[in-house]
Short mmCIF file of N, CA and C in Angstrom, two decimals:
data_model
loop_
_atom_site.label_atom_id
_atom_site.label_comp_id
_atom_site.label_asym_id
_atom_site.label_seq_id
_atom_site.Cartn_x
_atom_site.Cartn_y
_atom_site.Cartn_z
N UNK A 1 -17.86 19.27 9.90
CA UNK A 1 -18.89 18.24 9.99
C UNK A 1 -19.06 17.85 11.45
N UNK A 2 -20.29 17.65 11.72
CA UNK A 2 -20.60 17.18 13.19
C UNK A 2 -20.89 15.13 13.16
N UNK A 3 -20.25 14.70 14.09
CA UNK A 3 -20.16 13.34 14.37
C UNK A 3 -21.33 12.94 15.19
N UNK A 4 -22.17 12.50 14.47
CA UNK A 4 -23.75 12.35 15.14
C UNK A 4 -23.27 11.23 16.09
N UNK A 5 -22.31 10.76 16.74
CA UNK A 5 -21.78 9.33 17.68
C UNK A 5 -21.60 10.66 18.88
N UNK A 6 -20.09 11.21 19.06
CA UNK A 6 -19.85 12.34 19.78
C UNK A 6 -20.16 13.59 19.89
N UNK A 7 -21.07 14.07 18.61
CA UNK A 7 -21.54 15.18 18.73
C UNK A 7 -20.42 16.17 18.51
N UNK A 8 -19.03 15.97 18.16
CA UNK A 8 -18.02 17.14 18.08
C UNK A 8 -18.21 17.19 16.58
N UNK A 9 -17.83 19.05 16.25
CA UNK A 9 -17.42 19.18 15.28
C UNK A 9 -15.91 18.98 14.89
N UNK A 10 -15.94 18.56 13.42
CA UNK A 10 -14.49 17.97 12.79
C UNK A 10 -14.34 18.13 11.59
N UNK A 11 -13.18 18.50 11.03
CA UNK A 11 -12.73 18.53 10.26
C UNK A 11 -13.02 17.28 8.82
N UNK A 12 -13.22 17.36 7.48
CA UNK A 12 -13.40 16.42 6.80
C UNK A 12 -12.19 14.91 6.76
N UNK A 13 -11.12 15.58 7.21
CA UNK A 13 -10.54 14.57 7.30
C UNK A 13 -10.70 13.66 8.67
N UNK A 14 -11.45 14.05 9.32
CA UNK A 14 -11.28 12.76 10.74
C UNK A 14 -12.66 11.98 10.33
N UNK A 15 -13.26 12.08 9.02
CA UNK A 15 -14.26 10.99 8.47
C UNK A 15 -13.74 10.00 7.30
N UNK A 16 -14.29 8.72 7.27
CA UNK A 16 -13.99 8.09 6.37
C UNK A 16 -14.89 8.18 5.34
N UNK A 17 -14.53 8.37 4.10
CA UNK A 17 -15.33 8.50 2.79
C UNK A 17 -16.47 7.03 2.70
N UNK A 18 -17.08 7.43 2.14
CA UNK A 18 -18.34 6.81 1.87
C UNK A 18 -18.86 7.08 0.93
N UNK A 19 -19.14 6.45 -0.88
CA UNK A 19 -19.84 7.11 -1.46
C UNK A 19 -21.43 6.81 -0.98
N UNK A 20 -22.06 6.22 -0.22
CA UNK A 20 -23.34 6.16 -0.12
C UNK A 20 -24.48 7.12 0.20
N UNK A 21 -23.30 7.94 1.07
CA UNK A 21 -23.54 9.36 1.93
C UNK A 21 -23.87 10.44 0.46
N UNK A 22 -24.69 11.25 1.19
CA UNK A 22 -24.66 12.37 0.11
C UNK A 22 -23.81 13.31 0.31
N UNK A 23 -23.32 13.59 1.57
CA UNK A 23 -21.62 14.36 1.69
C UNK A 23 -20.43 13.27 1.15
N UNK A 24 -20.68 12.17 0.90
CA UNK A 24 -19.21 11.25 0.56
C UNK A 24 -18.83 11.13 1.64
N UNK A 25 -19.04 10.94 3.05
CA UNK A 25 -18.60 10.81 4.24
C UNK A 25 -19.39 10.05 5.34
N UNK A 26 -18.69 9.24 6.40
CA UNK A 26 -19.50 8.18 7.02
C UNK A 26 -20.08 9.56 8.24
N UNK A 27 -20.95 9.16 8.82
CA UNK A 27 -21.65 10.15 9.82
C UNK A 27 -21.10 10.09 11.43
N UNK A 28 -20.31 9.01 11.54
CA UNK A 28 -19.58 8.92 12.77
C UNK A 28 -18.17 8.90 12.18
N UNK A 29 -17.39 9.88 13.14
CA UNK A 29 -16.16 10.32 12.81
C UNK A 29 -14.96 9.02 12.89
N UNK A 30 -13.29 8.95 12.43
CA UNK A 30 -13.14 8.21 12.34
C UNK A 30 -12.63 7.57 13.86
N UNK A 31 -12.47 8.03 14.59
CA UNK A 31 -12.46 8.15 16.31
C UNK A 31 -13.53 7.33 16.70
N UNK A 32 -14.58 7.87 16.69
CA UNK A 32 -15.78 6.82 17.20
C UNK A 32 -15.71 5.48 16.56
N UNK A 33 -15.74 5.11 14.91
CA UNK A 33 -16.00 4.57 14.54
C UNK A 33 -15.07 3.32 15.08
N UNK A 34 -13.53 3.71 15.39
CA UNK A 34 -12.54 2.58 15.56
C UNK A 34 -12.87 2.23 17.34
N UNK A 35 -13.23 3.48 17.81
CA UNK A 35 -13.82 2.85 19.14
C UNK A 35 -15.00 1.95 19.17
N UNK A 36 -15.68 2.18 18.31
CA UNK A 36 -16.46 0.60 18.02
C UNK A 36 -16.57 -0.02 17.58
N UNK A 37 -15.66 -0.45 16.63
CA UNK A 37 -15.16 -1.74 16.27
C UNK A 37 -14.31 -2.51 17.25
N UNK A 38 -13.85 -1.33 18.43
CA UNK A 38 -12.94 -2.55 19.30
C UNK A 38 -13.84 -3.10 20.59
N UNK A 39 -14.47 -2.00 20.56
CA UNK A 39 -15.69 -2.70 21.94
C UNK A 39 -16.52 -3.94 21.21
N UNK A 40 -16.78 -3.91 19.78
CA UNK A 40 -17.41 -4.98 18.82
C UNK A 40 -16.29 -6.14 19.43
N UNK A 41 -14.95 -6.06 18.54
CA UNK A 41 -14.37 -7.01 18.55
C UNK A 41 -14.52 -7.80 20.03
N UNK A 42 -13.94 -6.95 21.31
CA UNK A 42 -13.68 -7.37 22.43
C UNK A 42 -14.34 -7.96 22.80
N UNK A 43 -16.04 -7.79 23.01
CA UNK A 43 -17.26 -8.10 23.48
C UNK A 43 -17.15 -9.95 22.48
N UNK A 44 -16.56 -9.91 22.12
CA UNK A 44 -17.20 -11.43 21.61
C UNK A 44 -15.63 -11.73 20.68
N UNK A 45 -14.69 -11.63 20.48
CA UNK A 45 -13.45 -11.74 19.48
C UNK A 45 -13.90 -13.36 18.85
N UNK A 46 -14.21 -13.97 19.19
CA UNK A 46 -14.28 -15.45 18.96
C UNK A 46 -15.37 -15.20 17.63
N UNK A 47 -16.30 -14.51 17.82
CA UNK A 47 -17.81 -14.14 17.00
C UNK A 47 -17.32 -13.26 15.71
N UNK A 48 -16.17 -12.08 16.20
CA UNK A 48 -15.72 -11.45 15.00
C UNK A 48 -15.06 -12.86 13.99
N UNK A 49 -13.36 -13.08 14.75
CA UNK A 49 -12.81 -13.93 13.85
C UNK A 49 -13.85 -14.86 13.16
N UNK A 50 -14.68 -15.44 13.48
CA UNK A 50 -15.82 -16.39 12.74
C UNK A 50 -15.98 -15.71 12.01
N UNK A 51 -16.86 -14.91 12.38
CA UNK A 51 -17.16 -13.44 11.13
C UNK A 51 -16.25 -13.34 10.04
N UNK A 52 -14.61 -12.68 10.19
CA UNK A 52 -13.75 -12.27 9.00
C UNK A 52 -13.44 -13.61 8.33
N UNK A 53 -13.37 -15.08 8.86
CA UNK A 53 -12.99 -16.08 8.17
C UNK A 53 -14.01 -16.20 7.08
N UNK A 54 -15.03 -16.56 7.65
CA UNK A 54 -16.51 -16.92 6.83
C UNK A 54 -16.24 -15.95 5.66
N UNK A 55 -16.19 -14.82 5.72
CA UNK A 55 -16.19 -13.54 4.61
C UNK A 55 -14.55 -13.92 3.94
N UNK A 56 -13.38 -14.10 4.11
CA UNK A 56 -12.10 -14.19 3.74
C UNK A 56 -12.63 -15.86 2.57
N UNK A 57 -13.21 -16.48 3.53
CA UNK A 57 -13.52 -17.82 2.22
C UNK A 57 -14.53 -18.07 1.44
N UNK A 58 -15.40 -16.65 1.47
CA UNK A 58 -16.51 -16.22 0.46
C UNK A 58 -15.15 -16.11 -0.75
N UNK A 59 -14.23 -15.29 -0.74
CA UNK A 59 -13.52 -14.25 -1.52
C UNK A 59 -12.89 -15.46 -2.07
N UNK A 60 -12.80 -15.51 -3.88
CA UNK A 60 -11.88 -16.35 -4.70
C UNK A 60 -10.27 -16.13 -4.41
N UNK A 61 -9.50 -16.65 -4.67
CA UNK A 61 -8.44 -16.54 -4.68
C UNK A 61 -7.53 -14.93 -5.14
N UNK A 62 -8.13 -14.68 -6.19
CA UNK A 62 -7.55 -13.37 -7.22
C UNK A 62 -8.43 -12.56 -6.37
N UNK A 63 -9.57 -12.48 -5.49
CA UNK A 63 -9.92 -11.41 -4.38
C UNK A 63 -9.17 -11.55 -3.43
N UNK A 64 -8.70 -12.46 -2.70
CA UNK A 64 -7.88 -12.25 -1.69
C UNK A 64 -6.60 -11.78 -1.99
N UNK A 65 -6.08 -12.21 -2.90
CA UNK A 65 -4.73 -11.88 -3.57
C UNK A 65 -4.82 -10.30 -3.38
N UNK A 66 -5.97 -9.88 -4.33
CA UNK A 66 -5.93 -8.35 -3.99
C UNK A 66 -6.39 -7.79 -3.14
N UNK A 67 -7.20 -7.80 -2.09
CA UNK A 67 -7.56 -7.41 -0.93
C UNK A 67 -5.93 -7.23 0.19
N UNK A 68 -5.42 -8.31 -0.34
CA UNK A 68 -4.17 -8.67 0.77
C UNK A 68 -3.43 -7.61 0.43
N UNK A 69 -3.17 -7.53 -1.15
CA UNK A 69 -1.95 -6.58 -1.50
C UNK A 69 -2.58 -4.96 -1.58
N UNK A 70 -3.79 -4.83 -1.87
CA UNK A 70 -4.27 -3.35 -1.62
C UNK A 70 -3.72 -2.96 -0.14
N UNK A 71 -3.78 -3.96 0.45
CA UNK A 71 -3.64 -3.58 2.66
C UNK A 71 -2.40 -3.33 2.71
N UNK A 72 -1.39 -4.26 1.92
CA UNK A 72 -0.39 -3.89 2.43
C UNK A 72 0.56 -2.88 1.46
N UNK A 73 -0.14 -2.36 0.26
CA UNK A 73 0.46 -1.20 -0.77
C UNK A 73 -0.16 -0.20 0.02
N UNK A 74 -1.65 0.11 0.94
CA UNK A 74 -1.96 1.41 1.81
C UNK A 74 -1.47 1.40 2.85
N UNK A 75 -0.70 0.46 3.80
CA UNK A 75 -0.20 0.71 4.56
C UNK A 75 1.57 0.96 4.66
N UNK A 76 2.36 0.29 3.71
CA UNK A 76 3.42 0.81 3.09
C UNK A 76 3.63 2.48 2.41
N UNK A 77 3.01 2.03 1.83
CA UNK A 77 3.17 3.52 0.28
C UNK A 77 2.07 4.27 -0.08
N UNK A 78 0.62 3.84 0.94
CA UNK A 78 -0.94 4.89 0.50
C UNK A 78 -0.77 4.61 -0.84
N UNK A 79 -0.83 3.39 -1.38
CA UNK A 79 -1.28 3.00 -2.78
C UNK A 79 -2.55 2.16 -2.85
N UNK A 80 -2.96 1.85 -3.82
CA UNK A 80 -3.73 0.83 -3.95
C UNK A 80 -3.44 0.12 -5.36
N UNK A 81 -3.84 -1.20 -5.00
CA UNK A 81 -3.53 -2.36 -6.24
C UNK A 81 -3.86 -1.38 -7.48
N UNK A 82 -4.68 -0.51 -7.67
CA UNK A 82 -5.03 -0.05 -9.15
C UNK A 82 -3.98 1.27 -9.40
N UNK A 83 -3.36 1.50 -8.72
CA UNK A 83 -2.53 2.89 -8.51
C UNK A 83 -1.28 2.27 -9.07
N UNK A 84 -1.26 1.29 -8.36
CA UNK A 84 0.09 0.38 -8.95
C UNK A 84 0.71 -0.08 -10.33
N UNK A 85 -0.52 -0.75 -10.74
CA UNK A 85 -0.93 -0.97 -12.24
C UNK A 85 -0.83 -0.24 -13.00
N UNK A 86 -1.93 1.44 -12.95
CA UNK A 86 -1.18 2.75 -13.91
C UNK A 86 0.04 2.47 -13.90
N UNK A 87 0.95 2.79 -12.52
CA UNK A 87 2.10 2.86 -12.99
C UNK A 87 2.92 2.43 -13.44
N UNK A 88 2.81 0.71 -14.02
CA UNK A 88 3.17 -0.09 -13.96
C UNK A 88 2.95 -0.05 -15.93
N UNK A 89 1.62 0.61 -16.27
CA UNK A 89 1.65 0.58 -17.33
C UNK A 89 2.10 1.83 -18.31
N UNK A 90 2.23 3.19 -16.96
CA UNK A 90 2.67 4.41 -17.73
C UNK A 90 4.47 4.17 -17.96
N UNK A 91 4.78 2.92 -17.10
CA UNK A 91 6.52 2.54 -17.33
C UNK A 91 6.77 1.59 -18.27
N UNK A 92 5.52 1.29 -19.50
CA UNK A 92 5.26 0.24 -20.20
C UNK A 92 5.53 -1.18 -19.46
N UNK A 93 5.12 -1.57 -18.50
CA UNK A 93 5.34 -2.91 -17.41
C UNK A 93 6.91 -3.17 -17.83
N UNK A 94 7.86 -2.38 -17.48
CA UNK A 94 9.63 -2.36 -17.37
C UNK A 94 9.83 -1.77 -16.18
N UNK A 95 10.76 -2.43 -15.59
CA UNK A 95 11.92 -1.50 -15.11
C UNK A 95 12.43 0.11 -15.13
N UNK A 96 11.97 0.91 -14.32
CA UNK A 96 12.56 2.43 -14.79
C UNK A 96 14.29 2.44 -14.94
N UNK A 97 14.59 1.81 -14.11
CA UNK A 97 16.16 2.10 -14.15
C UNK A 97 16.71 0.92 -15.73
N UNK A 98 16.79 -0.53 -15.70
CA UNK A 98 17.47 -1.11 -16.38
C UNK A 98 16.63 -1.56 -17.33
N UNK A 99 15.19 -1.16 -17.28
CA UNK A 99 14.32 -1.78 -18.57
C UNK A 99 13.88 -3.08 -18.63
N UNK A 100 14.25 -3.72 -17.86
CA UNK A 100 14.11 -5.35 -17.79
C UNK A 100 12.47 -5.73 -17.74
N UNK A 101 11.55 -6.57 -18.60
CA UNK A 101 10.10 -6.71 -18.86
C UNK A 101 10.19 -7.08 -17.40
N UNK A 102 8.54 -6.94 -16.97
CA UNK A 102 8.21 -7.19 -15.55
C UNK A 102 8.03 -8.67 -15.45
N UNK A 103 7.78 -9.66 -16.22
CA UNK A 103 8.12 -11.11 -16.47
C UNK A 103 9.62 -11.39 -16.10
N UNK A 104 10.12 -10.98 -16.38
CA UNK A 104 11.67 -10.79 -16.20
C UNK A 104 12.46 -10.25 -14.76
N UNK A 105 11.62 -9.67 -14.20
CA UNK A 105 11.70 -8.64 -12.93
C UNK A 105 12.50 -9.48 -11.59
N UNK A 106 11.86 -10.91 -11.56
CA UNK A 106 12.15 -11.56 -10.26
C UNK A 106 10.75 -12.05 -9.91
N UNK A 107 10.69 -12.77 -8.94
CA UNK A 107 9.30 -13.20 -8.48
C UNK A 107 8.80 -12.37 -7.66
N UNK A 108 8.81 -11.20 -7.69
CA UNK A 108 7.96 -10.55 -7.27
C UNK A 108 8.00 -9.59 -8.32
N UNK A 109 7.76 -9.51 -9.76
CA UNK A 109 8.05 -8.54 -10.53
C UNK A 109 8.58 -7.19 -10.56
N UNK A 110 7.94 -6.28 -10.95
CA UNK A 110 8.15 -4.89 -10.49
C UNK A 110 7.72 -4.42 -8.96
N UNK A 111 8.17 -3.73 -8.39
CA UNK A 111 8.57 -3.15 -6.58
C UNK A 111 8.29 -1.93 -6.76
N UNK A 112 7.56 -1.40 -5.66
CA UNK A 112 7.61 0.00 -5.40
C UNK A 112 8.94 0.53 -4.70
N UNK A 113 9.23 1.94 -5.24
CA UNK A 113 10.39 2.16 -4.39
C UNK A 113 10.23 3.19 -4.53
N UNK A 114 10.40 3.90 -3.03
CA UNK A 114 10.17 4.70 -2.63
C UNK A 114 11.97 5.54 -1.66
N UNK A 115 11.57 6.44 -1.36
CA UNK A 115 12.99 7.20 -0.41
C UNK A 115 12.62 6.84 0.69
N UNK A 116 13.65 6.33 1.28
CA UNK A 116 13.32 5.86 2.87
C UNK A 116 13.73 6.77 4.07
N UNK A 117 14.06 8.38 3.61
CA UNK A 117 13.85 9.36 4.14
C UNK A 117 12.28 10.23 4.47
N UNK A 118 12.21 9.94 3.13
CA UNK A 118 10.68 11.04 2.97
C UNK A 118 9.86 9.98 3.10
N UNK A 119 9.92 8.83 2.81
CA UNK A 119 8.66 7.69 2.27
C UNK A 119 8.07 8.27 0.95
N UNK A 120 8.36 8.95 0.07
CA UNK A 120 7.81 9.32 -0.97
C UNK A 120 8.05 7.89 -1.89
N UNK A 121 7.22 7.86 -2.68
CA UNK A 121 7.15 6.97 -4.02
C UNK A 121 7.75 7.24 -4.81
N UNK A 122 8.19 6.63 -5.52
CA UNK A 122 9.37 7.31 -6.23
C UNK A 122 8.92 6.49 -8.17
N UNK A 123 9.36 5.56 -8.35
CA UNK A 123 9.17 4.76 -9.31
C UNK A 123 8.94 2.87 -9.67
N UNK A 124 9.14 2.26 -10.36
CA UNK A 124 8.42 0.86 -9.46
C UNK A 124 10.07 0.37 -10.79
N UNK A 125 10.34 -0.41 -9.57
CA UNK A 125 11.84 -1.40 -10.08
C UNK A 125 11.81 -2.78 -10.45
N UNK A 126 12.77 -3.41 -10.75
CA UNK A 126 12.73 -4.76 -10.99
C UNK A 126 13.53 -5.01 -9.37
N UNK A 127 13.23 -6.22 -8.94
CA UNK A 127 14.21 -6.84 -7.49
C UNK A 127 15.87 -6.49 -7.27
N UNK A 128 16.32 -7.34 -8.20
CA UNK A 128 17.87 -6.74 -8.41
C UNK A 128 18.25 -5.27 -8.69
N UNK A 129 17.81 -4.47 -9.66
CA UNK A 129 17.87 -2.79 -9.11
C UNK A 129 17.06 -2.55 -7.67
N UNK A 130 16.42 -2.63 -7.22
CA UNK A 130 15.84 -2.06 -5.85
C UNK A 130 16.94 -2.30 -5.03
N UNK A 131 17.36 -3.99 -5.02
CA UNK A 131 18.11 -4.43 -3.67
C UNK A 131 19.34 -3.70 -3.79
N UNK A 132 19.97 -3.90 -5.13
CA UNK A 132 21.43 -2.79 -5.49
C UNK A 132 21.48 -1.60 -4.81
N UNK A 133 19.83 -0.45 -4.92
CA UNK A 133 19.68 0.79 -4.25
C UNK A 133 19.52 0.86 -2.95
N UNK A 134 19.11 -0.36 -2.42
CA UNK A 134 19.44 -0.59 -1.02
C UNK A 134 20.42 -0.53 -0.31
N UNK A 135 21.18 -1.84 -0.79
CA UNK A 135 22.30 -2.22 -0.66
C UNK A 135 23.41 -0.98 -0.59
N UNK A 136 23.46 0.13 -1.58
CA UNK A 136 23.84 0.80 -1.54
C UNK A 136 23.70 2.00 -0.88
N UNK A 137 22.56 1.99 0.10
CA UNK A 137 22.15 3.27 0.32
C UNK A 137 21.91 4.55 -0.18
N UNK A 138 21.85 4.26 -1.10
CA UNK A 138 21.23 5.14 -2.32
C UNK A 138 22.53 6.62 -2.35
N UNK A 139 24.02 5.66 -1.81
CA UNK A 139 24.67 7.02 -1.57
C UNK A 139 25.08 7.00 -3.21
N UNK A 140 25.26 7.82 -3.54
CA UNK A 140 26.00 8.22 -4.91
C UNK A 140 27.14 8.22 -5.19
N UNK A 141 28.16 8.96 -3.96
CA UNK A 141 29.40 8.54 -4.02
C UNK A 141 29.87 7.01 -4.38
N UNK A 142 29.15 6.56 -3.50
CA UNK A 142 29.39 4.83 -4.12
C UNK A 142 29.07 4.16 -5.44
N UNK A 143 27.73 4.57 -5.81
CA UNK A 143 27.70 4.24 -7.11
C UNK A 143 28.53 5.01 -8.53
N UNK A 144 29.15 6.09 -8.00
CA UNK A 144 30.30 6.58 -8.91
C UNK A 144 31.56 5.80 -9.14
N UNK A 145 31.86 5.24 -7.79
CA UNK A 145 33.32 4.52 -7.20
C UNK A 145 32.75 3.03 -8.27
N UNK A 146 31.62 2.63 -8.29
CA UNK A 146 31.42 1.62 -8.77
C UNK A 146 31.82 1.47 -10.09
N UNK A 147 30.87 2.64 -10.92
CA UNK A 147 31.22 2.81 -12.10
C UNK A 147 32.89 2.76 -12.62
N UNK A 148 33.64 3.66 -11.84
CA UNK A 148 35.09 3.66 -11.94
C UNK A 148 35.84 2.47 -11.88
N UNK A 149 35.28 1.90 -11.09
CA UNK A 149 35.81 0.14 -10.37
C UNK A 149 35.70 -0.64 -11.83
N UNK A 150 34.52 -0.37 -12.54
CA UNK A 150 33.86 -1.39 -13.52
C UNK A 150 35.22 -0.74 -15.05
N UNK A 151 34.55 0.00 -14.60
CA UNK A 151 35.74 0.46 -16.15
C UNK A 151 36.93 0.46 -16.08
N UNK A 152 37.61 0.24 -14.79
CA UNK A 152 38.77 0.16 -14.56
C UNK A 152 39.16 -1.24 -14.71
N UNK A 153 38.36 -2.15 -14.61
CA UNK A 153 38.90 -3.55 -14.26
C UNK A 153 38.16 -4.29 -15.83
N UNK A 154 37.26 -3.28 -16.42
CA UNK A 154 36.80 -4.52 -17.46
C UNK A 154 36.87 -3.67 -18.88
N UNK A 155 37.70 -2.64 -18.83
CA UNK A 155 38.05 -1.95 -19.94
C UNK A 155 38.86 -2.39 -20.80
#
């Protein structure tokens, strides 16, 4: 695809999707596009922030809620709030590891958890299993020693 801003040809991925487009793709690549949003911002920052507030207190509460958590599930884990939910309902809203209802979960219910090697996604937890797999470093040896510890002392 050619970037009618720079005129280079590019690959589909250095565009941002668009369904409005009849390719599904914005016509300035994603390079240009962030270079002008910052000459936007810079040229006036006082005029943007006005701008994103005004629009942030259009949005009800349950929009911001999700706007907030879509930003920070794509910038964590490339999820989005609705990606979450499937999974949330293909695990019948439980716990994968201990089953515990997601009411039940902690105040932040069910967690994404992911390998903090790969960043892969892995399955969505209740608080107390996640922090345990933390806590533990997900080494195995340890959670064997644990098991042994437990049956040894409460057998």
């Amino acid at each position: 695809m050619i970037c009618t801003n720079c005129q280079q040809d590019k690959e589909h991925t250095e565009f941002h999707k668009d369904s409005k487009k009849l390719n599904g793709f914005t016509s300035w690549c994603k390079e240009c596009r962030n270079n002008a949003r910052k000459t936007r911002y810079w040229s006036n920052p006082e005029k943007q922030r006005e701008r994103v507030k005004k629009y942030r207190d259009s949005l009800t509460k349950e929009q911001r809620y999700k706007a907030n958590r879509n930003t920070k599930l794509k910038q964590a884990y490339g999820l989005t709030h609705e990606q979450v939910e499937e999974m949330k309902r293909l695990q019948d809203y439980k716990c994968y590891v201990c089953s515990k209802e997601e009411s039940e979960a902690g105040s932040k219910g069910l967690v994404v958890d992911h390998n903090h090697t790969t960043g892969q996604v892995r399955k969505l937890l209740c608080g107390p299993c996640n922090t345990a797999l933390g806590l533990l470093n997900e080494d195995i040896g340890i959670f064997t020693s644990l098991i042994e510890y437990v049956k040894e002392h409460n057998g």
